N, C-alpha and C. Protein backbone atom coordinates (compact mmCIF):
# COMPACT_ATOMS: atom_id res chain seq x y z
N ARG A 1 -10.62 2.72 -9.25
CA ARG A 1 -11.68 1.75 -8.99
C ARG A 1 -11.16 0.32 -9.09
N ARG A 2 -10.25 0.10 -10.02
CA ARG A 2 -9.67 -1.24 -10.16
C ARG A 2 -8.87 -1.61 -8.90
N GLU A 3 -8.08 -0.66 -8.40
CA GLU A 3 -7.30 -0.92 -7.19
C GLU A 3 -8.21 -1.22 -6.01
N ILE A 4 -9.32 -0.52 -5.91
CA ILE A 4 -10.27 -0.76 -4.83
C ILE A 4 -10.82 -2.18 -4.91
N LYS A 5 -11.19 -2.61 -6.10
CA LYS A 5 -11.70 -3.98 -6.28
C LYS A 5 -10.66 -5.01 -5.84
N ILE A 6 -9.42 -4.77 -6.21
CA ILE A 6 -8.34 -5.71 -5.85
C ILE A 6 -8.11 -5.72 -4.35
N LEU A 7 -8.05 -4.54 -3.72
CA LEU A 7 -7.81 -4.47 -2.28
C LEU A 7 -8.92 -5.15 -1.48
N ARG A 8 -10.14 -5.12 -1.98
CA ARG A 8 -11.25 -5.77 -1.27
C ARG A 8 -11.09 -7.29 -1.23
N LEU A 9 -10.32 -7.84 -2.15
CA LEU A 9 -10.14 -9.29 -2.22
C LEU A 9 -9.11 -9.81 -1.22
N PHE A 10 -8.19 -8.97 -0.77
CA PHE A 10 -7.06 -9.43 0.02
C PHE A 10 -7.21 -9.12 1.50
N MET A 11 -6.87 -10.12 2.32
CA MET A 11 -6.72 -9.92 3.76
C MET A 11 -5.42 -10.64 4.12
N HIS A 12 -4.35 -9.87 4.26
CA HIS A 12 -3.02 -10.44 4.53
C HIS A 12 -2.26 -9.45 5.40
N PRO A 13 -1.45 -9.93 6.33
CA PRO A 13 -0.73 -9.01 7.23
C PRO A 13 0.24 -8.07 6.53
N HIS A 14 0.65 -8.38 5.30
CA HIS A 14 1.59 -7.52 4.59
C HIS A 14 0.94 -6.69 3.49
N ILE A 15 -0.39 -6.65 3.48
CA ILE A 15 -1.12 -5.82 2.53
C ILE A 15 -2.00 -4.87 3.32
N ILE A 16 -1.93 -3.59 2.99
CA ILE A 16 -2.70 -2.58 3.71
C ILE A 16 -4.18 -2.90 3.60
N ARG A 17 -4.86 -2.82 4.74
CA ARG A 17 -6.29 -3.15 4.80
C ARG A 17 -7.14 -1.97 4.32
N LEU A 18 -8.12 -2.29 3.51
CA LEU A 18 -9.10 -1.31 3.03
C LEU A 18 -10.29 -1.36 3.97
N TYR A 19 -10.61 -0.22 4.62
CA TYR A 19 -11.72 -0.18 5.57
C TYR A 19 -13.03 0.25 4.93
N GLU A 20 -12.96 1.29 4.11
CA GLU A 20 -14.21 1.84 3.58
C GLU A 20 -13.93 2.65 2.32
N VAL A 21 -14.92 2.71 1.44
CA VAL A 21 -14.86 3.54 0.25
C VAL A 21 -16.11 4.40 0.23
N ILE A 22 -15.92 5.71 0.12
CA ILE A 22 -17.04 6.65 0.06
C ILE A 22 -16.96 7.36 -1.27
N GLU A 23 -18.02 7.27 -2.03
CA GLU A 23 -18.04 7.87 -3.37
C GLU A 23 -19.13 8.93 -3.44
N THR A 24 -18.72 10.13 -3.88
CA THR A 24 -19.68 11.20 -4.14
C THR A 24 -19.76 11.37 -5.66
N GLN A 25 -20.51 12.35 -6.10
CA GLN A 25 -20.61 12.58 -7.54
C GLN A 25 -19.28 12.99 -8.15
N SER A 26 -18.43 13.64 -7.36
CA SER A 26 -17.17 14.14 -7.93
C SER A 26 -15.91 13.52 -7.35
N ASP A 27 -16.01 12.80 -6.23
CA ASP A 27 -14.82 12.29 -5.56
C ASP A 27 -15.00 10.86 -5.07
N ILE A 28 -13.86 10.20 -4.88
CA ILE A 28 -13.84 8.88 -4.24
C ILE A 28 -12.88 9.00 -3.06
N PHE A 29 -13.36 8.65 -1.87
CA PHE A 29 -12.54 8.68 -0.66
C PHE A 29 -12.29 7.24 -0.24
N VAL A 30 -11.02 6.93 -0.01
CA VAL A 30 -10.63 5.57 0.36
C VAL A 30 -10.05 5.61 1.77
N VAL A 31 -10.66 4.87 2.68
CA VAL A 31 -10.19 4.81 4.07
C VAL A 31 -9.40 3.52 4.21
N MET A 32 -8.10 3.70 4.49
CA MET A 32 -7.19 2.54 4.56
C MET A 32 -6.47 2.52 5.90
N GLU A 33 -5.90 1.38 6.19
CA GLU A 33 -5.10 1.19 7.39
C GLU A 33 -3.92 2.16 7.40
N TYR A 34 -3.62 2.72 8.57
CA TYR A 34 -2.46 3.59 8.73
C TYR A 34 -1.20 2.74 8.87
N VAL A 35 -0.18 3.09 8.11
CA VAL A 35 1.09 2.37 8.18
C VAL A 35 2.15 3.33 8.69
N LYS A 36 2.62 3.10 9.89
CA LYS A 36 3.57 3.98 10.55
C LYS A 36 4.89 4.12 9.79
N SER A 37 5.32 3.07 9.15
CA SER A 37 6.64 3.06 8.50
C SER A 37 6.72 3.90 7.24
N GLY A 38 5.60 4.22 6.62
CA GLY A 38 5.62 5.01 5.40
C GLY A 38 5.58 4.15 4.15
N GLU A 39 5.83 4.78 3.03
CA GLU A 39 5.74 4.10 1.74
C GLU A 39 7.11 3.62 1.26
N LEU A 40 7.11 2.52 0.55
CA LEU A 40 8.34 1.98 -0.01
C LEU A 40 8.99 2.98 -0.95
N PHE A 41 8.19 3.69 -1.75
CA PHE A 41 8.73 4.68 -2.67
C PHE A 41 9.54 5.74 -1.92
N ASP A 42 8.99 6.27 -0.82
CA ASP A 42 9.70 7.29 -0.04
C ASP A 42 10.99 6.74 0.55
N TYR A 43 10.96 5.49 0.98
CA TYR A 43 12.15 4.83 1.52
C TYR A 43 13.25 4.76 0.47
N ILE A 44 12.88 4.38 -0.75
CA ILE A 44 13.85 4.27 -1.84
C ILE A 44 14.39 5.64 -2.23
N VAL A 45 13.53 6.66 -2.25
CA VAL A 45 13.99 8.01 -2.56
C VAL A 45 15.01 8.47 -1.53
N GLU A 46 14.75 8.19 -0.26
CA GLU A 46 15.65 8.62 0.82
C GLU A 46 16.95 7.82 0.84
N LYS A 47 16.86 6.50 0.69
CA LYS A 47 18.03 5.64 0.83
C LYS A 47 18.78 5.38 -0.47
N GLY A 48 18.09 5.61 -1.59
CA GLY A 48 18.71 5.29 -2.87
C GLY A 48 18.45 3.84 -3.25
N ARG A 49 19.21 3.36 -4.18
CA ARG A 49 19.04 2.00 -4.69
C ARG A 49 19.18 0.97 -3.58
N LEU A 50 18.29 -0.02 -3.59
CA LEU A 50 18.33 -1.08 -2.59
C LEU A 50 19.35 -2.13 -2.97
N GLN A 51 20.01 -2.69 -1.98
CA GLN A 51 20.85 -3.85 -2.20
C GLN A 51 19.93 -5.03 -2.52
N GLU A 52 20.44 -6.02 -3.22
CA GLU A 52 19.61 -7.14 -3.65
C GLU A 52 18.92 -7.85 -2.48
N ASP A 53 19.65 -8.11 -1.40
CA ASP A 53 19.05 -8.82 -0.27
C ASP A 53 17.97 -7.99 0.42
N GLU A 54 18.16 -6.68 0.47
CA GLU A 54 17.16 -5.80 1.07
C GLU A 54 15.90 -5.75 0.20
N GLY A 55 16.08 -5.63 -1.10
CA GLY A 55 14.94 -5.63 -2.03
C GLY A 55 14.18 -6.94 -1.97
N ARG A 56 14.91 -8.04 -1.89
CA ARG A 56 14.28 -9.36 -1.81
C ARG A 56 13.43 -9.46 -0.54
N ALA A 57 13.93 -8.92 0.57
CA ALA A 57 13.17 -8.97 1.82
C ALA A 57 11.85 -8.22 1.70
N PHE A 58 11.87 -7.07 1.02
CA PHE A 58 10.62 -6.32 0.82
C PHE A 58 9.64 -7.11 -0.03
N PHE A 59 10.11 -7.68 -1.12
CA PHE A 59 9.20 -8.32 -2.06
C PHE A 59 8.76 -9.71 -1.62
N GLN A 60 9.45 -10.32 -0.68
CA GLN A 60 8.98 -11.59 -0.14
C GLN A 60 7.76 -11.41 0.73
N GLN A 61 7.55 -10.20 1.23
CA GLN A 61 6.39 -9.93 2.06
C GLN A 61 5.15 -10.02 1.23
């Protein structure tokens, strides 16, 4: 719920857009923008440790 509140505040080209939140008695469904490139975590798992300049490029976004 905290992450949802934070995402609702941001509209930036480098932050995934939150479209909708649907809450039932037992579940919360979050509808977010599709990102073709995948997650940073998966990239790091596949490639291993990032070089400093590559990591800086990600975090400057």
